[in-house]
PDB file of C-alpha atoms in Angstrom:
ATOM      1  CA  MET A   1     152.494 275.501  87.225  1.00 56.00           C
ATOM      2  CA  SER A   2     151.020 273.174  89.936  1.00 45.00           C
ATOM      3  CA  ALA A   3     152.622 270.016  90.965  1.00 42.00           C
ATOM      4  CA  GLN A   4     151.624 266.461  91.328  1.00 44.00           C
ATOM      5  CA  GLY A   5     150.838 267.015  94.959  1.00 40.00           C
ATOM      6  CA  ASP A   6     147.759 268.922  93.975  1.00 48.00           C
ATOM      7  CA  ALA A   7     145.798 265.699  93.448  1.00 49.00           C
ATOM      8  CA  GLY A   8     143.450 266.874  96.500  1.00 53.00           C
ATOM      9  CA  ILE A   9     142.299 270.067  94.459  1.00 75.00           C
ATOM     10  CA  PRO A  10     140.356 268.774  91.521  1.00 87.00           C
ATOM     11  CA  VAL A  11     140.324 270.602  88.066  1.00 91.00           C
ATOM     12  CA  THR A  12     136.713 270.612  86.549  1.00 93.00           C
ATOM     13  CA  ALA A  13     136.081 270.150  82.826  1.00 95.00           C
ATOM     14  CA  LYS A  14     133.529 269.322  80.133  1.00 95.00           C
ATOM     15  CA  ALA A  15     136.072 267.632  78.148  1.00 96.00           C
ATOM     16  CA  ALA A  16     139.497 266.280  78.156  1.00 97.00           C
ATOM     17  CA  LEU A  17     141.859 266.042  75.188  1.00 98.00           C
ATOM     18  CA  PHE A  18     144.766 263.728  74.916  1.00 98.00           C
ATOM     19  CA  ASP A  19     147.878 263.711  72.802  1.00 97.00           C
ATOM     20  CA  LEU A  20     148.604 259.869  71.742  1.00 96.00           C
ATOM     21  CA  ASP A  21     152.242 259.290  71.702  1.00 91.00           C
ATOM     22  CA  GLY A  22     154.086 259.570  75.134  1.00 90.00           C
ATOM     23  CA  THR A  23     150.940 260.655  76.614  1.00 95.00           C
ATOM     24  CA  LEU A  24     148.505 257.571  76.235  1.00 96.00           C
ATOM     25  CA  ILE A  25     150.888 255.235  74.563  1.00 94.00           C
ATOM     26  CA  ASP A  26     154.303 254.559  75.358  1.00 91.00           C
ATOM     27  CA  SER A  27     155.828 255.067  71.936  1.00 85.00           C
ATOM     28  CA  GLU A  28     158.778 257.277  72.794  1.00 82.00           C
ATOM     29  CA  PRO A  29     161.460 254.696  72.942  1.00 87.00           C
ATOM     30  CA  ARG A  30     160.241 253.491  69.386  1.00 88.00           C
ATOM     31  CA  SER A  31     160.041 257.098  68.000  1.00 85.00           C
ATOM     32  CA  ARG A  32     163.475 258.068  68.944  1.00 88.00           C
ATOM     33  CA  ALA A  33     165.076 254.676  67.725  1.00 90.00           C
ATOM     34  CA  LEU A  34     163.223 255.457  64.586  1.00 89.00           C
ATOM     35  CA  TRP A  35     164.527 258.915  63.994  1.00 90.00           C
ATOM     36  CA  ARG A  36     168.042 257.987  65.021  1.00 92.00           C
ATOM     37  CA  ARG A  37     167.913 255.209  62.466  1.00 94.00           C
ATOM     38  CA  LEU A  38     166.574 257.685  59.875  1.00 94.00           C
ATOM     39  CA  PHE A  39     169.328 260.294  60.513  1.00 93.00           C
ATOM     40  CA  ALA A  40     172.130 257.841  60.965  1.00 92.00           C
ATOM     41  CA  GLY A  41     171.462 256.229  57.533  1.00 93.00           C
ATOM     42  CA  HIS A  42     172.221 259.472  55.983  1.00 93.00           C
ATOM     43  CA  GLY A  43     175.398 260.264  58.331  1.00 92.00           C
ATOM     44  CA  ILE A  44     173.605 262.984  60.206  1.00 91.00           C
ATOM     45  CA  ASP A  45     174.257 263.668  63.760  1.00 88.00           C
ATOM     46  CA  CYS A  46     171.305 263.282  66.032  1.00 87.00           C
ATOM     47  CA  GLY A  47     171.572 263.903  69.932  1.00 84.00           C
ATOM     48  CA  GLU A  48     169.248 263.967  72.440  1.00 85.00           C
ATOM     49  CA  ASP A  49     168.751 267.612  72.174  1.00 83.00           C
ATOM     50  CA  VAL A  50     167.603 267.451  68.564  1.00 83.00           C
ATOM     51  CA  LEU A  51     165.208 264.287  69.557  1.00 84.00           C
ATOM     52  CA  ASP A  52     163.595 266.283  72.076  1.00 79.00           C
ATOM     53  CA  GLY A  53     162.811 269.022  69.702  1.00 79.00           C
ATOM     54  CA  LEU A  54     160.932 266.250  67.484  1.00 78.00           C
ATOM     55  CA  SER A  55     158.498 265.074  70.204  1.00 72.00           C
ATOM     56  CA  GLY A  56     155.009 265.940  69.344  1.00 69.00           C
ATOM     57  CA  ARG A  57     155.329 267.346  65.976  1.00 81.00           C
ATOM     58  CA  ARG A  58     154.150 266.104  62.463  1.00 81.00           C
ATOM     59  CA  SER A  59     156.975 264.087  60.907  1.00 85.00           C
ATOM     60  CA  ARG A  60     156.007 266.099  57.717  1.00 85.00           C
ATOM     61  CA  GLU A  61     157.167 269.328  59.283  1.00 86.00           C
ATOM     62  CA  VAL A  62     159.997 267.702  61.145  1.00 88.00           C
ATOM     63  CA  ILE A  63     161.392 266.227  57.724  1.00 91.00           C
ATOM     64  CA  GLU A  64     161.047 269.629  55.970  1.00 92.00           C
ATOM     65  CA  GLU A  65     162.674 271.529  58.893  1.00 89.00           C
ATOM     66  CA  HIS A  66     165.664 269.237  58.629  1.00 92.00           C
ATOM     67  CA  LEU A  67     165.551 268.419  54.704  1.00 93.00           C
ATOM     68  CA  ALA A  68     168.840 270.211  53.852  1.00 92.00           C
ATOM     69  CA  ARG A  69     170.796 268.115  56.220  1.00 92.00           C
ATOM     70  CA  PHE A  70     169.714 264.959  53.775  1.00 93.00           C
ATOM     71  CA  GLY A  71     171.618 266.299  50.834  1.00 89.00           C
ATOM     72  CA  ARG A  72     170.652 268.489  47.826  1.00 87.00           C
ATOM     73  CA  HIS A  73     169.131 265.822  46.160  1.00 90.00           C
ATOM     74  CA  ALA A  74     166.585 264.683  48.919  1.00 92.00           C
ATOM     75  CA  THR A  75     162.849 265.605  48.589  1.00 94.00           C
ATOM     76  CA  ALA A  76     160.619 265.501  51.494  1.00 92.00           C
ATOM     77  CA  ASP A  77     158.517 262.687  49.963  1.00 93.00           C
ATOM     78  CA  ARG A  78     161.360 260.485  49.690  1.00 94.00           C
ATOM     79  CA  VAL A  79     162.486 260.939  53.171  1.00 94.00           C
ATOM     80  CA  ARG A  80     159.032 260.294  54.352  1.00 90.00           C
ATOM     81  CA  GLU A  81     158.779 257.116  52.486  1.00 93.00           C
ATOM     82  CA  GLU A  82     161.904 256.068  54.036  1.00 93.00           C
ATOM     83  CA  LEU A  83     160.874 256.678  57.423  1.00 90.00           C
ATOM     84  CA  SER A  84     157.603 254.686  56.704  1.00 88.00           C
ATOM     85  CA  ALA A  85     159.697 251.876  55.716  1.00 91.00           C
ATOM     86  CA  LEU A  86     162.117 251.966  58.625  1.00 91.00           C
ATOM     87  CA  ASN A  87     158.979 251.868  60.917  1.00 85.00           C
ATOM     88  CA  GLY A  88     158.186 248.411  60.032  1.00 85.00           C
ATOM     89  CA  ALA A  89     161.636 247.235  61.401  1.00 89.00           C
ATOM     90  CA  PRO A  90     160.820 244.283  63.773  1.00 91.00           C
ATOM     91  CA  ASP A  91     163.736 244.997  66.176  1.00 93.00           C
ATOM     92  CA  LEU A  92     162.404 248.518  67.026  1.00 90.00           C
ATOM     93  CA  PRO A  93     160.900 248.894  70.726  1.00 89.00           C
ATOM     94  CA  PRO A  94     157.109 247.966  71.076  1.00 89.00           C
ATOM     95  CA  VAL A  95     154.503 250.334  71.742  1.00 89.00           C
ATOM     96  CA  ARG A  96     152.545 249.782  75.126  1.00 92.00           C
ATOM     97  CA  LEU A  97     149.740 251.472  77.015  1.00 95.00           C
ATOM     98  CA  VAL A  98     151.056 254.038  79.478  1.00 94.00           C
ATOM     99  CA  PRO A  99     150.245 252.936  83.075  1.00 92.00           C
ATOM    100  CA  GLY A 100     147.058 254.543  84.485  1.00 93.00           C
ATOM    101  CA  ALA A 101     145.770 255.724  81.254  1.00 95.00           C
ATOM    102  CA  ASP A 102     142.794 253.362  80.915  1.00 95.00           C
ATOM    103  CA  ARG A 103     141.828 253.898  84.524  1.00 94.00           C
ATOM    104  CA  LEU A 104     141.838 257.626  84.144  1.00 95.00           C
ATOM    105  CA  LEU A 105     139.809 257.309  80.760  1.00 96.00           C
ATOM    106  CA  ARG A 106     137.323 255.080  82.443  1.00 95.00           C
ATOM    107  CA  LEU A 107     136.800 257.547  85.268  1.00 93.00           C
ATOM    108  CA  LEU A 108     136.352 260.407  83.144  1.00 95.00           C
ATOM    109  CA  ARG A 109     133.774 258.834  81.063  1.00 93.00           C
ATOM    110  CA  ARG A 110     131.825 257.571  84.121  1.00 93.00           C
ATOM    111  CA  ASP A 111     131.721 261.267  84.947  1.00 91.00           C
ATOM    112  CA  GLY A 112     130.129 262.043  81.329  1.00 91.00           C
ATOM    113  CA  MET A 113     133.274 263.937  79.815  1.00 94.00           C
ATOM    114  CA  ALA A 114     133.884 264.389  76.159  1.00 94.00           C
ATOM    115  CA  LEU A 115     137.107 262.521  75.413  1.00 96.00           C
ATOM    116  CA  ALA A 116     139.263 263.146  72.162  1.00 97.00           C
ATOM    117  CA  VAL A 117     142.799 262.281  70.812  1.00 98.00           C
ATOM    118  CA  VAL A 118     144.541 264.744  69.022  1.00 98.00           C
ATOM    119  CA  THR A 119     147.653 263.705  67.719  1.00 96.00           C
ATOM    120  CA  SER A 120     150.728 264.722  65.284  1.00 92.00           C
ATOM    121  CA  GLY A 121     150.314 261.007  63.894  1.00 88.00           C
ATOM    122  CA  GLY A 122     148.160 259.839  60.867  1.00 89.00           C
ATOM    123  CA  ARG A 123     144.784 258.640  61.378  1.00 93.00           C
ATOM    124  CA  ARG A 124     145.666 255.095  60.579  1.00 90.00           C
ATOM    125  CA  TYR A 125     148.599 255.077  62.921  1.00 88.00           C
ATOM    126  CA  ALA A 126     146.495 256.535  65.758  1.00 93.00           C
ATOM    127  CA  GLU A 127     143.483 254.360  65.174  1.00 95.00           C
ATOM    128  CA  ASP A 128     145.565 251.001  65.155  1.00 90.00           C
ATOM    129  CA  HIS A 129     147.458 251.864  68.324  1.00 90.00           C
ATOM    130  CA  LEU A 130     144.233 252.936  70.033  1.00 96.00           C
ATOM    131  CA  THR A 131     142.813 249.606  68.992  1.00 95.00           C
ATOM    132  CA  ARG A 132     145.745 247.440  69.970  1.00 89.00           C
ATOM    133  CA  CYS A 133     145.763 249.042  73.251  1.00 93.00           C
ATOM    134  CA  GLY A 134     142.274 248.443  74.210  1.00 95.00           C
ATOM    135  CA  ILE A 135     141.178 252.222  74.592  1.00 97.00           C
ATOM    136  CA  ALA A 136     139.665 253.183  71.031  1.00 97.00           C
ATOM    137  CA  GLY A 137     136.086 252.984  72.426  1.00 96.00           C
ATOM    138  CA  HIS A 138     136.782 255.555  74.984  1.00 96.00           C
ATOM    139  CA  PHE A 139     136.989 258.356  72.419  1.00 96.00           C
ATOM    140  CA  SER A 140     134.440 260.272  70.365  1.00 94.00           C
ATOM    141  CA  THR A 141     136.871 262.209  68.043  1.00 95.00           C
ATOM    142  CA  VAL A 142     140.282 261.672  66.865  1.00 97.00           C
ATOM    143  CA  VAL A 143     142.200 264.730  65.351  1.00 97.00           C
ATOM    144  CA  SER A 144     145.197 263.332  63.246  1.00 96.00           C
ATOM    145  CA  ALA A 145     147.834 264.918  61.001  1.00 92.00           C
ATOM    146  CA  GLU A 146     145.651 264.718  58.086  1.00 94.00           C
ATOM    147  CA  ASP A 147     142.953 267.008  59.733  1.00 96.00           C
ATOM    148  CA  VAL A 148     144.947 269.895  60.050  1.00 96.00           C
ATOM    149  CA  THR A 149     147.164 272.556  58.107  1.00 95.00           C
ATOM    150  CA  HIS A 150     149.226 273.388  60.895  1.00 95.00           C
ATOM    151  CA  GLY A 151     150.646 270.869  63.468  1.00 93.00           C
ATOM    152  CA  LYS A 152     151.884 271.308  67.002  1.00 94.00           C
ATOM    153  CA  PRO A 153     152.663 274.012  68.635  1.00 95.00           C
ATOM    154  CA  ASP A 154     149.789 275.538  66.448  1.00 97.00           C
ATOM    155  CA  PRO A 155     146.723 275.031  68.314  1.00 98.00           C
ATOM    156  CA  GLU A 156     144.441 274.171  65.066  1.00 97.00           C
ATOM    157  CA  GLY A 157     144.222 270.418  66.221  1.00 97.00           C
ATOM    158  CA  TYR A 158     142.924 271.341  69.886  1.00 97.00           C
ATOM    159  CA  LEU A 159     140.537 273.883  68.407  1.00 97.00           C
ATOM    160  CA  LEU A 160     139.264 271.539  66.079  1.00 97.00           C
ATOM    161  CA  ALA A 161     138.711 268.896  68.770  1.00 96.00           C
ATOM    162  CA  CYS A 162     136.643 271.430  70.586  1.00 93.00           C
ATOM    163  CA  LEU A 163     134.167 271.436  67.587  1.00 88.00           C
ATOM    164  CA  LEU A 164     132.699 268.597  70.174  1.00 77.00           C
ATOM    165  CA  GLY A 165     130.586 271.340  71.368  1.00 87.00           C
ATOM    166  CA  VAL A 166     132.983 272.559  74.517  1.00 94.00           C
ATOM    167  CA  ALA A 167     134.550 275.962  74.523  1.00 96.00           C
ATOM    168  CA  PRO A 168     138.571 275.513  74.877  1.00 96.00           C
ATOM    169  CA  GLY A 169     138.100 277.169  78.539  1.00 96.00           C
ATOM    170  CA  ASP A 170     136.093 274.045  79.431  1.00 96.00           C
ATOM    171  CA  ALA A 171     138.861 271.459  78.142  1.00 97.00           C
ATOM    172  CA  VAL A 172     141.730 270.078  79.624  1.00 97.00           C
ATOM    173  CA  VAL A 173     144.807 269.081  77.500  1.00 97.00           C
ATOM    174  CA  PHE A 174     147.234 266.088  78.322  1.00 97.00           C
ATOM    175  CA  GLU A 175     150.488 266.521  76.674  1.00 96.00           C
ATOM    176  CA  ASP A 176     154.058 264.962  77.018  1.00 92.00           C
ATOM    177  CA  SER A 177     155.631 267.727  74.999  1.00 90.00           C
ATOM    178  CA  ALA A 178     156.482 271.171  74.868  1.00 91.00           C
ATOM    179  CA  ALA A 179     154.968 271.603  71.211  1.00 92.00           C
ATOM    180  CA  GLY A 180     151.930 269.866  72.474  1.00 94.00           C
ATOM    181  CA  LEU A 181     151.530 271.855  75.832  1.00 96.00           C
ATOM    182  CA  GLN A 182     152.132 275.250  73.648  1.00 96.00           C
ATOM    183  CA  ALA A 183     149.389 274.016  71.265  1.00 97.00           C
ATOM    184  CA  GLY A 184     147.122 273.440  74.180  1.00 97.00           C
ATOM    185  CA  ARG A 185     147.794 276.747  75.703  1.00 97.00           C
ATOM    186  CA  ARG A 186     147.219 278.691  72.469  1.00 97.00           C
ATOM    187  CA  ALA A 187     143.876 277.072  71.988  1.00 97.00           C
ATOM    188  CA  GLY A 188     142.824 278.457  75.486  1.00 97.00           C
ATOM    189  CA  ALA A 189     142.565 275.073  77.632  1.00 97.00           C
ATOM    190  CA  ARG A 190     144.082 274.053  80.775  1.00 96.00           C
ATOM    191  CA  CYS A 191     147.229 271.975  80.312  1.00 96.00           C
ATOM    192  CA  PHE A 192     148.669 268.946  81.997  1.00 96.00           C
ATOM    193  CA  ALA A 193     151.956 267.965  81.576  1.00 95.00           C
ATOM    194  CA  VAL A 194     152.498 264.024  81.938  1.00 94.00           C
ATOM    195  CA  GLY A 195     154.958 261.590  81.495  1.00 88.00           C
ATOM    196  CA  ARG A 196     158.648 262.873  80.381  1.00 84.00           C
ATOM    197  CA  ALA A 197     157.524 266.497  80.502  1.00 88.00           C
ATOM    198  CA  ALA A 198     156.239 266.318  83.952  1.00 91.00           C
ATOM    199  CA  ARG A 199     159.722 265.366  84.843  1.00 88.00           C
ATOM    200  CA  THR A 200     161.415 268.023  82.895  1.00 86.00           C
ATOM    201  CA  PRO A 201     161.261 271.678  83.976  1.00 86.00           C
ATOM    202  CA  ALA A 202     162.152 272.838  80.829  1.00 82.00           C
ATOM    203  CA  LEU A 203     159.518 270.996  78.811  1.00 81.00           C
ATOM    204  CA  CYS A 204     156.618 271.619  81.330  1.00 84.00           C
ATOM    205  CA  ARG A 205     156.817 275.360  81.392  1.00 87.00           C
ATOM    206  CA  PRO A 206     153.719 275.980  79.339  1.00 89.00           C
ATOM    207  CA  ALA A 207     151.751 273.600  81.675  1.00 94.00           C
ATOM    208  CA  ASP A 208     149.132 274.668  84.413  1.00 93.00           C
ATOM    209  CA  HIS A 209     149.887 271.170  86.154  1.00 93.00           C
ATOM    210  CA  ALA A 210     152.250 268.448  86.042  1.00 93.00           C
ATOM    211  CA  VAL A 211     151.346 264.781  86.962  1.00 92.00           C
ATOM    212  CA  GLU A 212     153.535 261.796  86.025  1.00 88.00           C
ATOM    213  CA  ASP A 213     150.972 258.997  86.804  1.00 89.00           C
ATOM    214  CA  LEU A 214     147.803 259.565  84.562  1.00 91.00           C
ATOM    215  CA  ALA A 215     145.777 257.715  87.299  1.00 88.00           C
ATOM    216  CA  LEU A 216     146.443 260.290  89.933  1.00 89.00           C
ATOM    217  CA  ALA A 217     145.448 263.531  87.748  1.00 91.00           C
ATOM    218  CA  PRO A 218     143.061 265.533  89.544  1.00 91.00           C
ATOM    219  CA  VAL A 219     140.439 266.011  86.796  1.00 90.00           C
ATOM    220  CA  VAL A 220     136.560 265.692  87.363  1.00 84.00           C
ATOM    221  CA  GLY A 221     133.618 266.530  85.366  1.00 80.00           C
ATOM    222  CA  ARG A 222     130.945 268.896  86.640  1.00 62.00           C
ATOM    223  CA  ALA A 223     128.719 266.315  88.036  1.00 56.00           C
ATOM    224  CA  GLU A 224     131.358 264.597  90.157  1.00 59.00           C
ATOM    225  CA  ALA A 225     132.513 268.131  91.377  1.00 56.00           C
ATOM    226  CA  GLY A 226     128.952 268.838  92.224  1.00 58.00           C
ATOM    227  CA  ARG A 227     128.571 265.526  94.247  1.00 61.00           C
ATOM    228  CA  ARG A 228     132.157 266.535  95.957  1.00 58.00           C
ATOM    229  CA  ARG A 229     130.731 269.675  97.095  1.00 57.00           C
ATOM    230  CA  ALA A 230     127.651 268.179  98.470  1.00 57.00           C
ATOM    231  CA  GLY A 231     129.884 265.526 100.160  1.00 64.00           C
ATOM    232  CA  THR A 232     128.714 262.490  98.170  1.00 54.00           C
ATOM    233  CA  GLY A 233     131.533 262.053  95.819  1.00 49.00           C
ATOM    234  CA  ALA A 234     133.183 258.739  95.741  1.00 47.00           C
ATOM    235  CA  GLU A 235     135.832 257.011  93.539  1.00 47.00           C
ATOM    236  CA  GLY A 236     134.902 253.770  92.264  1.00 45.00           C
TER     237      GLY A 236
END
């Protein structure tokens, strides 16, 4: 895995595929508070190691995995409904755009790269937050939880996004969780660990590169790579 210091060696790609939560939007504090509240309401211990294991995964699969802890009368549908209701609590931390995200997206679009979001969240949730954060217009495709049979770390979502017309080997994936990075690698894409994953060796092992600041990600499209080789490239 390369470090953030590799910014001088650009990675050339035709498409960039982004996770949403923790990668483009800073929703991790809200997500962790929400899961803590759900588990605590049932008297279930939920330490940081448990919360780390939930990151990047569909809520449906997380709930099914932990369903037995909610008691023998619990059903996955009821727990999902409770989680959805808790998500409306006004005292949960707000969701904000990750610093550097808009700048990177603008640079990649300027260079003609195809951009997509591949999220474990629902479509309504994803489109709402992309719009609220002012970045929805950058993306030609959004792959959400409803679009796949198997969530991350299964590569299905990233392979579906590559129906943009780009081979997985010509795409780069940006992820902040181990499950997401594993999904990107299994799809055959090159992977950047960002945010929390870039700062945590145990999480970024599946990554090819790590970069804490999205604005510094050394990714360029083929046109920009050609201009740089010709000595005419300039960042604007």
